[in-house]
């Protein structure tokens, strides 16, 4: 399975002396599959496919939520800001040309929406230096959630974590190893296939089966959560 | 189907599979639900703060359903949202083309009519009539009637 490749992606760079194509010295940087997939979904959304945009919403709503939680603490306010940010992004998606990654563009919209929200409440948004903005745009570092947690939400989060960890322990070795390499070590399918000495299709199947097994254990808990929240 | 969702979550999916997933519009809620569960699992494994499952995506998509559909930079009104002005690129381009044709035709007619009148003035109309025309007032209708009769 080859990750998505976008012809216009700037991450494909050809380096050769005298600026001529030379296959023996050509260096091709790997295409970022995350960015390529986003670009594909953006292009579909630009052509009117709202379902494609819904996948972008699903992919980034939690990351945007974490980003906004660094500026605003109230959960309902964060919900509103995240929703407004996505609506603004949708309205402006026709102007997105892919010069930056979609998430960078989206996060800038989110930060501006949060700032405007704070100004509308008469609060002064915290001034951020370029390092902080860069850190905020690097969504992989957005692991920490800074909202005022209730005892109930803390308990629910702990239960979810315990259920997932318990389910992982009971997974067959090859499934546990595949999902750990993917989620904890952040390896791509190709790298996992090399490490586990198996075809990429097998890696794909193992990761899927691991997720499905864990999700089955989570479902009763999620249903309880939905009733309670 | 679900294996494709798992690959989509990891951005390890090809163009054809993305198209196949998006074509099943009635199953998109299930796709989003699975991705949400996978996100929860991912957060636990990465030791991120885990958020209980929310329905924020559904709320956002309900709001976006009220928005006009994007059409390659242009917008098309949602069938349920008639208040929004709708236009697409082809009717606009078509109208522009018609305007250009009309303007060009009008310009040519004007040029031809000027040259024709100059031709008539030079060769067909007797010199004395032209002199009389210059001497007479232009708004005297009787003069033009007389000129017409004398030409016959």
XYZ file of C-alpha atoms in Angstrom:
381
model
C 0.000 0.000 0.000
C 1.513 3.256 -1.102
C 0.540 6.385 0.782
C -1.235 9.117 -1.154
C 0.988 11.063 -3.448
C 0.061 14.513 -4.698
C 1.765 15.648 -7.894
C 1.786 19.303 -6.900
C 3.115 18.588 -3.400
C 6.150 20.766 -2.793
C 7.703 18.152 -0.561
C 8.901 16.213 -3.622
C 12.283 17.772 -4.382
C 14.625 16.897 -7.213
C 18.275 17.724 -6.544
C 20.854 17.301 -9.247
C 23.916 19.196 -10.471
C 23.285 21.831 -13.132
C 19.628 21.695 -12.346
C 19.072 18.783 -14.765
C 17.267 15.556 -13.991
C 19.787 12.872 -13.203
C 18.280 9.613 -12.031
C 21.470 8.396 -10.377
C 21.712 11.489 -8.179
C 18.021 12.286 -7.845
C 16.888 12.578 -4.259
C 13.177 12.312 -3.610
C 11.931 13.300 -0.205
C 9.017 11.129 0.890
C 5.601 12.752 0.569
C 3.972 13.447 3.918
C 0.961 11.093 3.725
C -0.956 13.109 6.301
C -0.667 16.269 4.238
C -1.413 14.452 0.992
C -4.611 12.972 2.430
C -5.675 16.372 3.780
C -5.042 17.948 0.379
C -7.152 15.276 -1.291
C -10.012 15.885 1.166
C -9.669 19.669 0.786
C -9.869 19.394 -3.015
C -13.031 17.317 -2.691
C -14.528 19.799 -0.216
C -13.713 22.632 -2.633
C -15.765 20.788 -5.266
C -18.762 20.624 -2.943
C -18.202 17.325 -1.107
C -19.309 18.078 2.447
C -18.575 14.508 3.534
C -14.914 15.056 2.709
C -14.950 18.148 4.899
C -16.631 16.128 7.674
C -13.602 13.811 7.709
C -11.330 16.829 8.161
C -13.589 17.964 11.019
C -13.382 14.540 12.651
C -9.629 14.437 12.189
C -8.872 17.861 13.618
C -11.694 18.826 15.988
C -10.008 17.327 19.045
C -6.622 18.797 18.136
C -8.217 22.200 17.605
C -10.055 21.753 20.909
C -6.714 21.162 22.661
C -5.215 24.207 20.957
C -8.074 26.502 21.981
C -7.972 25.121 25.542
C -4.610 26.879 25.878
C -6.364 30.217 25.449
C -9.882 29.631 26.824
C -10.753 27.445 29.818
C -14.524 27.186 29.694
C -15.610 23.994 27.889
C -18.779 25.400 26.318
C -16.866 28.442 25.064
C -14.217 26.159 23.551
C -16.985 24.157 21.818
C -18.372 27.369 20.293
C -14.946 28.583 19.168
C -14.077 25.223 17.587
C -17.428 25.189 15.778
C -16.993 28.786 14.551
C -13.462 28.018 13.385
C -14.602 25.085 11.255
C -17.471 27.106 9.770
C -15.029 29.912 8.874
C -12.660 27.335 7.396
C -15.481 25.856 5.316
C -16.532 29.278 4.032
C -12.940 30.067 3.061
C -11.970 26.616 1.770
C -12.257 27.823 -1.839
C -9.356 30.187 -1.168
C -7.111 27.516 0.354
C -4.385 26.834 -2.204
C -2.275 24.364 -0.229
C 0.700 26.699 0.276
C 0.727 25.587 3.905
C -0.559 22.389 5.488
C -4.319 22.344 6.062
C -3.909 22.021 9.823
C -1.588 25.059 9.955
C -4.201 27.075 8.079
C -6.995 25.734 10.285
C -5.081 26.411 13.507
C -4.475 30.024 12.487
C -8.203 30.422 11.937
C -8.771 28.824 15.373
C -6.297 31.121 17.127
C -7.807 34.234 15.497
C -11.336 33.104 16.350
C -10.312 32.529 19.976
C -8.640 35.955 20.140
C -11.730 37.663 18.704
C -13.875 35.773 21.200
C -11.749 36.979 24.110
C -11.804 40.566 22.819
C -15.608 40.407 22.483
C -15.759 39.452 26.166
C -13.548 42.407 27.057
C -10.632 40.121 27.859
C -7.160 40.763 26.576
C -5.808 37.818 24.558
C -2.435 36.616 25.702
C 0.319 37.922 23.423
C 2.261 35.012 21.884
C 5.779 35.024 20.518
C 6.693 33.225 17.281
C 7.963 30.157 19.170
C 4.666 29.726 20.945
C 2.707 30.110 17.706
C 4.979 27.561 16.032
C 4.512 25.184 18.939
C 0.744 25.636 18.775
C 0.751 24.923 15.059
C 2.669 21.710 15.647
C -0.382 19.643 16.465
C 1.575 16.548 17.486
C 2.677 18.396 20.627
C -0.912 19.202 21.493
C -1.313 16.383 23.976
C -2.183 18.408 26.997
C -5.722 19.545 27.552
C -6.048 22.684 29.636
C -9.691 22.831 30.575
C -11.193 22.910 34.014
C -11.996 19.232 34.526
C -14.891 18.067 36.666
C -14.547 15.055 39.004
C -16.943 13.171 36.726
C -14.934 13.862 33.548
C -11.713 12.870 35.334
C -13.305 9.611 36.479
C -14.607 8.889 32.985
C -11.191 9.572 31.419
C -9.560 7.231 33.942
C -12.092 4.492 33.168
C -11.483 4.853 29.436
C -7.714 4.691 29.948
C -8.020 1.608 32.191
C -10.282 -0.154 29.664
C -7.944 0.565 26.737
C -4.837 -0.479 28.680
C -6.561 -3.670 29.873
C -7.667 -4.531 26.329
C -4.137 -3.945 24.995
C -2.668 -6.344 27.538
C -5.039 -9.080 26.360
C -4.265 -8.629 22.659
C -2.291 -11.335 20.800
C 1.392 -10.364 20.616
C 1.438 -9.503 16.902
C -1.583 -7.188 17.219
C -0.193 -5.486 20.335
C 3.181 -4.992 18.699
C 1.676 -3.581 15.480
C -0.550 -1.027 17.206
C 2.199 -0.035 19.666
C 4.660 0.594 16.842
C 2.064 2.712 15.104
C 0.607 4.695 18.014
C 3.493 4.922 20.488
C 6.510 4.894 18.171
C 4.696 6.704 15.358
C 6.010 4.443 12.600
C 4.367 4.252 9.189
C 2.995 0.957 7.838
C 6.033 0.423 5.630
C 8.449 0.751 8.566
C 6.314 -1.551 10.723
C 6.239 -4.121 7.913
C 10.054 -4.064 7.772
C 10.382 -4.404 11.544
C 7.805 -7.187 11.816
C 9.028 -8.826 8.614
C 5.611 -9.113 7.037
C 3.700 -7.522 4.101
C 2.187 -4.049 4.521
C -1.289 -5.552 4.025
C -0.714 -7.717 7.102
C 0.325 -4.673 9.144
C -2.785 -2.851 8.016
C -4.950 -5.805 8.999
C -3.243 -6.276 12.395
C -3.620 -2.627 13.350
C -7.259 -2.676 12.313
C -7.966 -5.863 14.306
C -6.225 -4.445 17.356
C -8.329 -1.288 17.180
C -11.551 -3.173 16.660
C -10.845 -5.477 19.627
C -10.146 -2.502 21.910
C -13.123 -0.525 20.538
C -15.432 -3.461 21.348
C -14.378 -3.197 25.022
C -14.843 0.570 24.922
C -18.330 0.603 23.413
C -20.321 -0.092 26.621
C -18.344 2.654 28.369
C -18.926 5.118 25.526
C -22.672 4.387 25.577
C -22.729 5.112 29.319
C -20.779 8.323 28.669
C -23.255 9.462 26.009
C -26.199 8.878 28.352
C -24.506 10.726 31.188
C -23.193 13.742 29.188
C -14.887 -1.094 5.052
C -13.675 -0.697 8.673
C -10.141 -1.656 7.706
C -10.212 1.288 5.278
C -11.355 3.568 8.126
C -8.432 2.374 10.229
C -6.072 3.133 7.329
C -7.747 6.496 6.813
C -7.138 7.296 10.474
C -3.439 6.618 9.896
C -3.420 8.498 6.538
C -2.280 5.230 4.940
C -5.005 5.051 2.334
C -4.887 5.554 -1.428
C -7.012 7.863 -3.599
C -9.326 5.113 -4.821
C -10.080 3.961 -1.272
C -10.828 7.544 -0.193
C -13.261 7.873 -3.101
C -14.881 4.536 -2.194
C -15.342 5.655 1.415
C -16.765 9.039 0.487
C -19.140 7.461 -2.042
C -20.923 5.660 0.810
C -22.584 8.804 2.100
C -25.138 6.939 4.214
C -22.298 5.280 6.141
C -20.348 8.446 6.935
C -21.778 8.695 10.450
C -20.352 5.220 11.120
C -17.002 6.248 9.629
C -16.825 9.293 11.903
C -17.870 7.242 14.930
C -15.128 4.663 14.287
C -12.542 7.423 13.824
C -13.643 8.950 17.117
C -13.128 5.609 18.904
C -9.727 5.159 17.269
C -8.801 8.669 18.424
C -9.682 7.724 22.000
C -7.499 4.611 21.808
C -4.687 6.649 20.287
C -4.896 9.247 23.077
C -4.651 6.589 25.778
C -1.647 4.934 24.119
C 0.092 8.286 23.655
C -0.749 9.232 27.249
C -2.683 12.287 26.036
C -5.546 13.652 28.056
C -8.544 11.542 27.072
C -11.752 13.337 26.262
C -14.997 11.409 26.623
C -16.680 10.969 23.241
C -18.411 14.184 22.245
C -20.817 14.987 19.447
C -18.994 18.134 18.401
C -18.440 16.870 14.844
C -22.192 16.286 14.446
C -22.909 19.812 15.701
C -20.324 21.313 13.372
C -21.607 19.358 10.369
C -25.217 20.361 11.144
C -24.087 23.987 11.054
C -22.119 23.407 7.847
C -25.142 21.739 6.211
C -26.860 25.120 6.530
C -23.984 26.731 4.625
C -24.050 27.052 0.825
C -22.145 24.263 -0.924
C -18.665 25.125 -2.182
C -18.373 24.797 -5.961
C -14.708 25.192 -6.872
C -14.465 28.689 -5.469
C -18.060 29.538 -6.307
C -21.028 28.715 -4.144
C -24.229 26.896 -4.858
C -27.286 27.415 -2.712
C -28.375 24.578 -0.508
C -31.811 23.357 -1.597
C -33.097 24.100 1.894
C -31.418 27.494 2.016
C -33.134 29.556 -0.657
C -32.110 32.902 0.819
C -28.584 32.544 -0.448
C -27.732 33.968 -3.875
C -26.627 31.172 -6.184
C -24.373 31.369 -9.208
C -22.027 29.050 -11.028
C -19.153 29.736 -13.326
C -20.625 28.594 -16.691
C -23.700 30.844 -16.756
C -21.473 33.783 -15.803
C -18.956 32.992 -18.541
C -21.802 32.440 -21.039
C -23.318 35.841 -20.249
C -19.910 37.457 -20.602
C -19.418 35.825 -24.026
C -22.838 37.071 -25.218
C -21.965 40.613 -24.073
C -18.667 40.488 -25.968
C -20.424 39.320 -29.176
C -23.098 42.047 -28.887
C -20.506 44.752 -28.219
C -18.340 43.608 -31.116
C -21.315 43.439 -33.525
C -22.528 46.890 -32.483
C -19.055 48.319 -33.049
C -18.863 46.824 -36.553
C -22.313 48.119 -37.519
C -21.375 51.600 -36.357
C -18.134 51.578 -38.348
C -19.903 50.277 -41.485
C -22.716 52.794 -41.233
C -20.255 55.692 -40.967
C -18.271 54.554 -43.993
C -21.485 53.967 -46.011
C -22.777 57.456 -45.292
C -19.422 58.929 -46.222
C -19.536 56.998 -49.525
C -23.042 58.262 -50.314
C -22.118 61.837 -49.458
C -19.118 61.729 -51.737
C -20.539 60.103 -54.878
C -24.326 59.669 -55.004
C -25.617 62.995 -53.686
C -25.259 65.978 -55.994
C -22.935 68.701 -54.722
C -25.607 71.414 -54.757
C -27.854 69.375 -52.489
C -25.011 68.887 -50.016
C -24.334 72.626 -50.066
C -28.038 73.294 -49.562
C -28.018 70.798 -46.716
C -25.212 72.630 -44.981
C -26.992 75.945 -45.487
C -30.317 74.695 -44.147
C -31.216 73.977 -40.551
C -31.140 70.347 -39.648
C -34.493 70.345 -37.844
C -36.506 71.637 -40.808
C -38.548 68.590 -41.865
C -39.906 70.270 -45.007
C -36.374 70.617 -46.334
C -35.731 66.875 -46.086
C -39.049 66.093 -47.813
C -38.112 68.410 -50.696
C -34.665 66.854 -51.005
C -36.261 63.428 -51.191
C -38.619 64.516 -53.981
C -35.853 66.138 -56.025
C -33.689 63.031 -55.746
C -36.489 60.996 -57.391
